Short mmCIF file of C-alpha atoms in Angstrom, two decimals:
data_model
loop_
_atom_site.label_atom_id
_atom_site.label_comp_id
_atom_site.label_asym_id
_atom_site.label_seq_id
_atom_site.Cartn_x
_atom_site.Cartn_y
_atom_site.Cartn_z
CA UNK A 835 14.70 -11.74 -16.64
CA UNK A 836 12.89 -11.41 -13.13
CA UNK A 837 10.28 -8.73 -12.64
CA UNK A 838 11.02 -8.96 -8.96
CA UNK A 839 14.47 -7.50 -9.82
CA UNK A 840 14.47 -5.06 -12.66
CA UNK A 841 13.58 -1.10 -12.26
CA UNK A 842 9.82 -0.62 -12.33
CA UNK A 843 9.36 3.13 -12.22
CA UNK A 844 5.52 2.78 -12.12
CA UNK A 845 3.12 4.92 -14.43
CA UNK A 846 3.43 5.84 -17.95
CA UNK A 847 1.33 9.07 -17.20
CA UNK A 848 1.04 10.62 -13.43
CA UNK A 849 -2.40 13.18 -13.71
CA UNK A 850 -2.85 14.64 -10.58
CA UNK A 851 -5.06 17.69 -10.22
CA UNK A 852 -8.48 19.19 -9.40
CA UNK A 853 -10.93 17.56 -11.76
CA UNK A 854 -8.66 14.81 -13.19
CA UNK A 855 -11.49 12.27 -13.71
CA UNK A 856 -12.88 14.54 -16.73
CA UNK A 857 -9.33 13.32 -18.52
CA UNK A 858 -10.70 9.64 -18.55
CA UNK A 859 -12.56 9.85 -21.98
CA UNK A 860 -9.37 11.23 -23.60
CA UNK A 861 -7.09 9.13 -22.01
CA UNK A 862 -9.01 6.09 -23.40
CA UNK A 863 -9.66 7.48 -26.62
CA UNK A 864 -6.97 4.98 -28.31
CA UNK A 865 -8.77 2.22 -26.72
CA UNK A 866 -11.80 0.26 -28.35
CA UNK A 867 -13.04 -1.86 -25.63
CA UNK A 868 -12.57 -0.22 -22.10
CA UNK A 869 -14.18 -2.21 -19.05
CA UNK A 870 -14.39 -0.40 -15.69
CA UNK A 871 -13.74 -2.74 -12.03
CA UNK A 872 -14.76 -1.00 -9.37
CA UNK A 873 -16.56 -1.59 -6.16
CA UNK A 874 -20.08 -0.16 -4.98
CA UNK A 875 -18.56 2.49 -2.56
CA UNK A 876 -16.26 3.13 -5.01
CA UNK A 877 -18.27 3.61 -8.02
CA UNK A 878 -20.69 6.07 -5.88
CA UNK A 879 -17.44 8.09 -4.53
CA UNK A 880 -16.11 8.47 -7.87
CA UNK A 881 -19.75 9.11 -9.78
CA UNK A 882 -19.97 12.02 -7.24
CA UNK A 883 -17.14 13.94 -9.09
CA UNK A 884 -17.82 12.87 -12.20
CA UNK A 885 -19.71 15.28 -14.70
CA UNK A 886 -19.86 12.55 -17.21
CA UNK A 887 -22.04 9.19 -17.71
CA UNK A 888 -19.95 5.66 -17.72
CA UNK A 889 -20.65 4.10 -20.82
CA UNK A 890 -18.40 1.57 -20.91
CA UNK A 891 -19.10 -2.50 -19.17
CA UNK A 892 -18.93 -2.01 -15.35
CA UNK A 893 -17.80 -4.69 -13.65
CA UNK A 894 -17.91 -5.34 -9.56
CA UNK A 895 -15.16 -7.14 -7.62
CA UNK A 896 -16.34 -9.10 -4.95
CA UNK A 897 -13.82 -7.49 -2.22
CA UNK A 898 -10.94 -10.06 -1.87
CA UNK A 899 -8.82 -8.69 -4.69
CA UNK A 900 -8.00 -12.50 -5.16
CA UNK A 901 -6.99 -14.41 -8.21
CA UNK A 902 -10.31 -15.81 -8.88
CA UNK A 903 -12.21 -12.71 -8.95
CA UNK A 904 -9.79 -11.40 -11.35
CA UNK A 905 -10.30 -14.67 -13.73
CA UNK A 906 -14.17 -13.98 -13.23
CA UNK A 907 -14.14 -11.10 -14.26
CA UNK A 908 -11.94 -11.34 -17.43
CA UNK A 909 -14.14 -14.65 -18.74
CA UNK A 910 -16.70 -12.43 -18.85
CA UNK A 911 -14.95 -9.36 -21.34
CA UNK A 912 -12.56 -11.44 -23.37
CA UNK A 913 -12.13 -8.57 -25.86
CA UNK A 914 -11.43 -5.41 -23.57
CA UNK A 915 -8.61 -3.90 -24.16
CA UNK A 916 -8.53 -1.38 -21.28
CA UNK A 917 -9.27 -2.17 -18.02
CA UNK A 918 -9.98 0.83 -15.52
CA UNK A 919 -9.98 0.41 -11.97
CA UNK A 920 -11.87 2.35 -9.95
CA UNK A 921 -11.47 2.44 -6.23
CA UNK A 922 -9.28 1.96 -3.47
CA UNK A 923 -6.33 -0.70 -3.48
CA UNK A 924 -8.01 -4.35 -3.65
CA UNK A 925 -10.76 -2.61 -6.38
CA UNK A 926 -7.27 -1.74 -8.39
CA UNK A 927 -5.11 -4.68 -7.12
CA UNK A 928 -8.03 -7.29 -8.97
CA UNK A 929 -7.77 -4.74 -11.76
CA UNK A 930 -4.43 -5.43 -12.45
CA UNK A 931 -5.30 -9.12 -12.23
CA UNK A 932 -7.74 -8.47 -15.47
CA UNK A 933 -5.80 -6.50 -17.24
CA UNK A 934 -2.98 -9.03 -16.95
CA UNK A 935 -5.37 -12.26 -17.96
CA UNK A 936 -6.48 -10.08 -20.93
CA UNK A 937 -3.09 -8.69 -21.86
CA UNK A 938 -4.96 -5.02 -21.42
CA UNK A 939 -3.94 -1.76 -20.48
CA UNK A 940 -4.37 -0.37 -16.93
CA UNK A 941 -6.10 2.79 -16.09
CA UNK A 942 -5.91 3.66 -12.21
CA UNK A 943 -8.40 5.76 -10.84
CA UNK A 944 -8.23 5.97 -7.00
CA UNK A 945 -10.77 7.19 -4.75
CA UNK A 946 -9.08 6.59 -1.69
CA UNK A 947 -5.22 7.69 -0.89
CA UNK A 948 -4.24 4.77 1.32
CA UNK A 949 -1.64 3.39 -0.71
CA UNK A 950 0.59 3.01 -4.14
CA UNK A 951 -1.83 0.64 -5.69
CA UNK A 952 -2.89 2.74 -8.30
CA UNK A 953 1.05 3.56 -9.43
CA UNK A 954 2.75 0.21 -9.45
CA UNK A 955 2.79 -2.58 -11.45
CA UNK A 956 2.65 -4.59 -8.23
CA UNK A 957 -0.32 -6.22 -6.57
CA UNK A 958 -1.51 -7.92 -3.02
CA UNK A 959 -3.49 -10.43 -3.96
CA UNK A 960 -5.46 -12.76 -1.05
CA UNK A 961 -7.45 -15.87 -1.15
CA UNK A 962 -10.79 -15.64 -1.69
CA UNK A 963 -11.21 -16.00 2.40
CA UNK A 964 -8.90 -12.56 2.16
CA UNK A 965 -6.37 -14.03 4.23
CA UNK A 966 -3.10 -13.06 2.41
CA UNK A 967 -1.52 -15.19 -1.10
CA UNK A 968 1.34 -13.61 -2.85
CA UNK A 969 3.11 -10.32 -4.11
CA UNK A 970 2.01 -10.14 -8.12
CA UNK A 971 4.22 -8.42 -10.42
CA UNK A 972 2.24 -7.53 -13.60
CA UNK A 973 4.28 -7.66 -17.10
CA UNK A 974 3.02 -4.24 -17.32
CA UNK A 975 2.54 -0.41 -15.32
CA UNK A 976 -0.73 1.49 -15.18
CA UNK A 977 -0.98 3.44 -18.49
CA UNK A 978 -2.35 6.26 -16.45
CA UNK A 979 -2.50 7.01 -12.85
CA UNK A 980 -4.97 9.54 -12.63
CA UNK A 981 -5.64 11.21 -8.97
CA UNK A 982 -8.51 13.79 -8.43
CA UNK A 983 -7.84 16.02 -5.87
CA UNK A 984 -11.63 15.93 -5.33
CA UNK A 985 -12.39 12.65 -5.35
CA UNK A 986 -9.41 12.32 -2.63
CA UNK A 987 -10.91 15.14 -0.37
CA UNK A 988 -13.76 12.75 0.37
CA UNK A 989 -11.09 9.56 1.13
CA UNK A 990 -12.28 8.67 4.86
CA UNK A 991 -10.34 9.52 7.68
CA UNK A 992 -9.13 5.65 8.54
CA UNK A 993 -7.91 5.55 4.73
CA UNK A 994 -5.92 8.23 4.71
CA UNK A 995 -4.35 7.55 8.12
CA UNK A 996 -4.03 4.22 7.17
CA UNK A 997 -2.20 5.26 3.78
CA UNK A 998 0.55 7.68 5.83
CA UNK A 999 1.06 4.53 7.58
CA UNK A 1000 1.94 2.33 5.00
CA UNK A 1001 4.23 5.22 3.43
CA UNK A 1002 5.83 6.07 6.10
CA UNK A 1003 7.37 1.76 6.10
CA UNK A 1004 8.87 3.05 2.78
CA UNK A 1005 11.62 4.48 4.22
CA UNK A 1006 12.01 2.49 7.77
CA UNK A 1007 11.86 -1.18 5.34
CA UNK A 1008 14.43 0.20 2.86
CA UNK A 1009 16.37 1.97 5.33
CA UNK A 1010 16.46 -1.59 7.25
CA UNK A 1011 17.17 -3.68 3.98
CA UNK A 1012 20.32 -0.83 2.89
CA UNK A 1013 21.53 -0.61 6.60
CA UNK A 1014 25.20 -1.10 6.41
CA UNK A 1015 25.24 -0.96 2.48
CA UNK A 1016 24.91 2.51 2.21
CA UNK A 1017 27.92 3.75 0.15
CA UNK A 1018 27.65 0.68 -2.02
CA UNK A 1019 24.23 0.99 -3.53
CA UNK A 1020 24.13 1.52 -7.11
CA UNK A 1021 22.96 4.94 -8.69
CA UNK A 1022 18.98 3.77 -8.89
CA UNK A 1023 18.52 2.44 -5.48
CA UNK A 1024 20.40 5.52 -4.35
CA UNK A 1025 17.55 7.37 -5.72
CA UNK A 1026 15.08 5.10 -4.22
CA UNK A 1027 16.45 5.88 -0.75
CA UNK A 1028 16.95 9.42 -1.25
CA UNK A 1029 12.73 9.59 -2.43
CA UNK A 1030 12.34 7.20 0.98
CA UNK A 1031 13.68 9.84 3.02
CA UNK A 1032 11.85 12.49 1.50
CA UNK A 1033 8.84 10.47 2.22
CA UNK A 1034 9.54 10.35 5.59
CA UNK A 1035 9.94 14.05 5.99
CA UNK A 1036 7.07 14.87 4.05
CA UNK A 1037 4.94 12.37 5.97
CA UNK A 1038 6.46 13.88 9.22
CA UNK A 1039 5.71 17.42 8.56
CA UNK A 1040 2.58 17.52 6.32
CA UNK A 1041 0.42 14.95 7.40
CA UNK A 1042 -0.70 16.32 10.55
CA UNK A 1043 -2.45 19.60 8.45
CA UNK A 1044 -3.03 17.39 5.22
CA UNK A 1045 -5.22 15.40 7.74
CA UNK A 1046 -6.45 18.71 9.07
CA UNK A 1047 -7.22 19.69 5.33
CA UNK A 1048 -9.30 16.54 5.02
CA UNK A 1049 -11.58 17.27 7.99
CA UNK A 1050 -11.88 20.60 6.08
CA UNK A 1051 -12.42 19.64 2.44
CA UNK A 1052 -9.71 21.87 1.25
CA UNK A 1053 -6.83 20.97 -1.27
CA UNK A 1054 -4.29 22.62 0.49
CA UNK A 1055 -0.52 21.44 -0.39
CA UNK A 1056 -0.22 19.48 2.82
CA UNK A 1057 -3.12 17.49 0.93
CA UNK A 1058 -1.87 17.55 -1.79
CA UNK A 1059 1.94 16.71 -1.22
CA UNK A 1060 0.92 14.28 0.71
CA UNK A 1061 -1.78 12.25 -1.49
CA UNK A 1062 1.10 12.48 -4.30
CA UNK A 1063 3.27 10.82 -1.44
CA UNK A 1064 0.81 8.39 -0.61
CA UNK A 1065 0.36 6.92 -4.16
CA UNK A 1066 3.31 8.40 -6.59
CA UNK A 1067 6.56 8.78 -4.31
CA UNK A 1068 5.63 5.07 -2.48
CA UNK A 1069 5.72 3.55 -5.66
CA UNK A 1070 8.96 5.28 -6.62
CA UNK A 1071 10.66 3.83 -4.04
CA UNK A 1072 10.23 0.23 -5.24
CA UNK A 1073 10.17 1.27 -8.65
CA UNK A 1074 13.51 2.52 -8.56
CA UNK A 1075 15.12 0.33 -5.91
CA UNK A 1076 13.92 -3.14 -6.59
CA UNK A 1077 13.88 -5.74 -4.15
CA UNK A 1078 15.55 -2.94 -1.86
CA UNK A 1079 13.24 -0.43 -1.84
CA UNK A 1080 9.72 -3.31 -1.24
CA UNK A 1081 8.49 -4.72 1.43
CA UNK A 1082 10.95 -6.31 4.65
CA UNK A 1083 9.62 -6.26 8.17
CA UNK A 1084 6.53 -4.26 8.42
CA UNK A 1085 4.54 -6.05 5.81
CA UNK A 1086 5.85 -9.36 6.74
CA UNK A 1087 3.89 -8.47 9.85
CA UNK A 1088 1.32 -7.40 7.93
CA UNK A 1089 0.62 -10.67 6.12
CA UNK A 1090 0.73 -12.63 9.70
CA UNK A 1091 -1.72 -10.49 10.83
CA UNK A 1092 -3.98 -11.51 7.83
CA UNK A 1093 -4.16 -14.77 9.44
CA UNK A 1094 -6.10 -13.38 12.63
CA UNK A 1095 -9.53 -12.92 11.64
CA UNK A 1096 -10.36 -10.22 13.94
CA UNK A 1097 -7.60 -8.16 12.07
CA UNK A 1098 -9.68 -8.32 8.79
CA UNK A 1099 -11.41 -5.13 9.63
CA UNK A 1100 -8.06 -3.13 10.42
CA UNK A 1101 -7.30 -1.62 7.22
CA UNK A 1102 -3.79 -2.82 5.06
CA UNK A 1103 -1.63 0.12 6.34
CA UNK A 1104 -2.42 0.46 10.06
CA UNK A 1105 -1.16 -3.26 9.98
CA UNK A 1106 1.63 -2.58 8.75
CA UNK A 1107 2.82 0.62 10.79
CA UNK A 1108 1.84 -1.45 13.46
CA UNK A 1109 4.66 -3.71 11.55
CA UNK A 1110 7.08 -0.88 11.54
CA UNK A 1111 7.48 -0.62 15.79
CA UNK A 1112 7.79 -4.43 14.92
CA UNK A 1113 10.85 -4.24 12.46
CA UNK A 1114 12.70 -1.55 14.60
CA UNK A 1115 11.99 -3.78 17.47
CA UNK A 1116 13.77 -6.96 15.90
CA UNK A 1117 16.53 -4.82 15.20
CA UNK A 1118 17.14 -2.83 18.60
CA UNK A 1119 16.37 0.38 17.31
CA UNK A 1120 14.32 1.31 20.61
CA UNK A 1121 15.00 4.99 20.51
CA UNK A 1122 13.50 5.45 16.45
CA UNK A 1123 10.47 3.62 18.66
CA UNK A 1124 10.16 6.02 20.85
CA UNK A 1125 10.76 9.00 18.50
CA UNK A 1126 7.90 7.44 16.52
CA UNK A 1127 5.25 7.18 19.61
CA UNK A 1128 4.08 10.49 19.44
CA UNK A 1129 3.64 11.06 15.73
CA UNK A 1130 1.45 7.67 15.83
CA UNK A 1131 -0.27 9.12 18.58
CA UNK A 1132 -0.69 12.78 16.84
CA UNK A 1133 -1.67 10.50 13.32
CA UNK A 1134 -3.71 7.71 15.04
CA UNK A 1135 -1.59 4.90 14.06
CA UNK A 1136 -1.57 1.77 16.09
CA UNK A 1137 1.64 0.93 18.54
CA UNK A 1138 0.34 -2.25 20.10
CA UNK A 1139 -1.56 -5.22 19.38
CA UNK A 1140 -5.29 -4.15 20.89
CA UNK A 1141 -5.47 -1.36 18.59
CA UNK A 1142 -5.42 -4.28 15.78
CA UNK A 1143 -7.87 -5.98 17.23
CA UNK A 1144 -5.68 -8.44 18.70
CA UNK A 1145 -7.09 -8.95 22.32
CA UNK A 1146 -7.68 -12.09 23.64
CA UNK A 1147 -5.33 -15.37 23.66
CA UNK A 1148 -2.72 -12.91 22.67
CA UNK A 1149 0.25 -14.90 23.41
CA UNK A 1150 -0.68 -17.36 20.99
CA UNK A 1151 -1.30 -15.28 18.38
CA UNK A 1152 1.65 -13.42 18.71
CA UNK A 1153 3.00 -16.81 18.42
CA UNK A 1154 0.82 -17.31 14.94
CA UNK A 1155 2.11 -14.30 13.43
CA UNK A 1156 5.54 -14.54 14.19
CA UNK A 1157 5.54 -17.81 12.99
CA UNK A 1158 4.24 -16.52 9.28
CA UNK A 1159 6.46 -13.49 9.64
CA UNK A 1160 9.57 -15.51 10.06
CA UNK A 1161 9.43 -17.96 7.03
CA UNK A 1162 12.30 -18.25 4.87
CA UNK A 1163 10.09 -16.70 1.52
CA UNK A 1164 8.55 -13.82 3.95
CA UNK A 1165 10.07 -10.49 3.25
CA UNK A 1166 11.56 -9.96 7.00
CA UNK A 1167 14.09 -12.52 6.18
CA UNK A 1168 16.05 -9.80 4.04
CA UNK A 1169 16.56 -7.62 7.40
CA UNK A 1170 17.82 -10.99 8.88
CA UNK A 1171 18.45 -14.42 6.83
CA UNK A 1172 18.51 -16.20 10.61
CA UNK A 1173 15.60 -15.12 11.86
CA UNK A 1174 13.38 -17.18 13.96
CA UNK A 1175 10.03 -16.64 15.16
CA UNK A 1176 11.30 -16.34 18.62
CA UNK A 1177 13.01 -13.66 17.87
CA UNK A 1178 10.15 -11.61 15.90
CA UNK A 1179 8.04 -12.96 19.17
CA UNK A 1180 10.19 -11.14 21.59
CA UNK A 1181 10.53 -8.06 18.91
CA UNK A 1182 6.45 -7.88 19.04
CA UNK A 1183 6.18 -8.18 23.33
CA UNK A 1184 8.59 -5.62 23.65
CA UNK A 1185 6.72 -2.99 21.10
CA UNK A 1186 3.97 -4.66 23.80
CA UNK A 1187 6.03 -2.99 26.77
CA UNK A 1188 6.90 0.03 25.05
CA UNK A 1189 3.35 1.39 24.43
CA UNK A 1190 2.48 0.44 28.01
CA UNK A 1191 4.89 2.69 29.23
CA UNK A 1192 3.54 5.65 26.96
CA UNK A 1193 0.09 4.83 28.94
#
């Protein structure tokens, strides 16, 4: 039995509509001892729509969604029974790490759609320097993902951009880790594909006026379709395809970046759309490059290494992240079992030379 491999479909209950926050004393009605994690932006964002007063043990994470926050944290409630996270995806990532540690059940909460934290049973967890650790797989999914459209009209602008960005590598790492397998999938991770590719055109035609709708404050269902995109249909795709339908190329970039500390402030899913142009780049899809450039421009994605901070001594730390990017246990090694970090070095200077020429 490997969690890495079997079907993890993601929440036992999906709430998503106006005022879904007023569910949460139902929802934990069978529960005796719920704790709330959360962070101080967080907490204040979610407060704001909440017509309710918290009752329950509040608990703060310290903002590195690490292991030993997590173990903090659950030394000091050893009897909850519920653990509800509420934030954006580290707040809910050292959730998960609680719950786990406690054997508890996971109640999501998101105040930010920027990724499919709050729907999968799967964490990012970092050292308590936040430079990247490991991929967790939790023995068990959220007992309820529940997604307030109002609470998600007041997600900054850099989240939610950020959060198309790392959906949109849902369908570009699966389509990369399928390519050539595509009549031989079984039924499951055809599904998984199929919801990648309905990502992708979602993403592609929505996200422009969901982003519009932000600005706005208005649930339209560009916002909508495209917050239950964000954090449900993301977490389908691995849910449903496994090891297929994760991370390859894009995050692998991701977590090299991590190592650049001047990256720390570029949020988790610009870094890895950045990781995308990467990935296509390694394998010679130029042309899906340049049919990409203009939606990243329209979105505000990054194509190039300056717009992750990445400025100075730049060939080295190309070299640095290639380097991490290219290790046999790194994800990108499932597009290619031979790659080198030359070769993810000369995949990165030519997504270099491609957004100089869009200049």
């Amino acid at each position: 039995m490997d969690l890495m491999q079997e079907l993890r479909p993601g929440a036992n209950r999906y709430i998503s509509e106006a005022g879904a926050a007023q569910n949460l004393p139902a929802i934990l009605a069978p529960f005796k001892q719920p704790i709330v994690v959360t962070g101080t932006k967080s907490f204040a964002a979610f407060t704001a729509h909440y017509a309710d007063t918290i009752t329950w043990p509040i608990f703060h994470y310290d903002g590195s969604a690490s292991d030993e926050n997590g173990a903090a944290i659950a030394a000091q409630a050893p009897t909850a029974d519920a653990v509800v996270g509420i934030g954006g995806g580290r707040v809910l990532d050292t959730a998960k790490v609680v719950a786990e540690l406690l054997g508890a059940a996971f109640i999501s909460v998101p105040t930010l759609a920027s990724n499919c934290a709050p729907f999968t049973p799967i964490g990012a967890i970092y050292h308590p320097d936040h430079t990247f650790k490991r991929v967790a797989y939790f023995t068990h999914a959220p007992f309820a993902t529940v997604v307030d459209w109002d609470i998600m009209l007041t997600t900054p602008q850099a989240y939610f951009v950020a959060g198309i960005g790392d959906t949109l590598a849902k369908w570009y790492e699966m389509e990369g880790l399928t390519r050539g397998r595509e009549n031989q999938l079984p039924a499951f991770t055809r599904l998984s594909r199929a919801t990648a590719k309905v990502i992708l055109d979602t993403l592609q035609s929505e996200a422009k006026d969901a982003l519009d709708a932000l600005a706005t404050g208005d649930a339209t269902p560009a916002f909508t379709d495209t917050v239950d995109t964000i954090i449900g249909l993301a977490g389908d795709v691995g849910g449903f395809g496994g090891a297929d339908g994760r991370q390859a190329g894009a995050h692998a970039i991701h977590n090299g970046l991590s190592y650049l500390p001047e990256t720390h402030d570029v949020l988790h899913g610009s870094k890895v759309a950045y990781g995308i142009l990467v990935q296509l780049a390694y394998t010679g899809d130029v042309g899906e490059i340049q049919q990409l450039q203009p939606f990243y421009e329209t979105i505000g994605l990054p194509n190039n290494l300056a717009a992750v901070n990445v400025t100075e001594d730049v060939a080295a730390k190309t070299q640095t992240v290639a380097a991490w990017a290219a290790k046999p246990e790194e994800s990108f090694s499932l597009i290619d079992p031979a790659i080198t970090p030359a070769k993810v070095e000369a995949a990165m200077q030519l997504v270099e030379q491609l957004a100089s020429e869009t200049k």
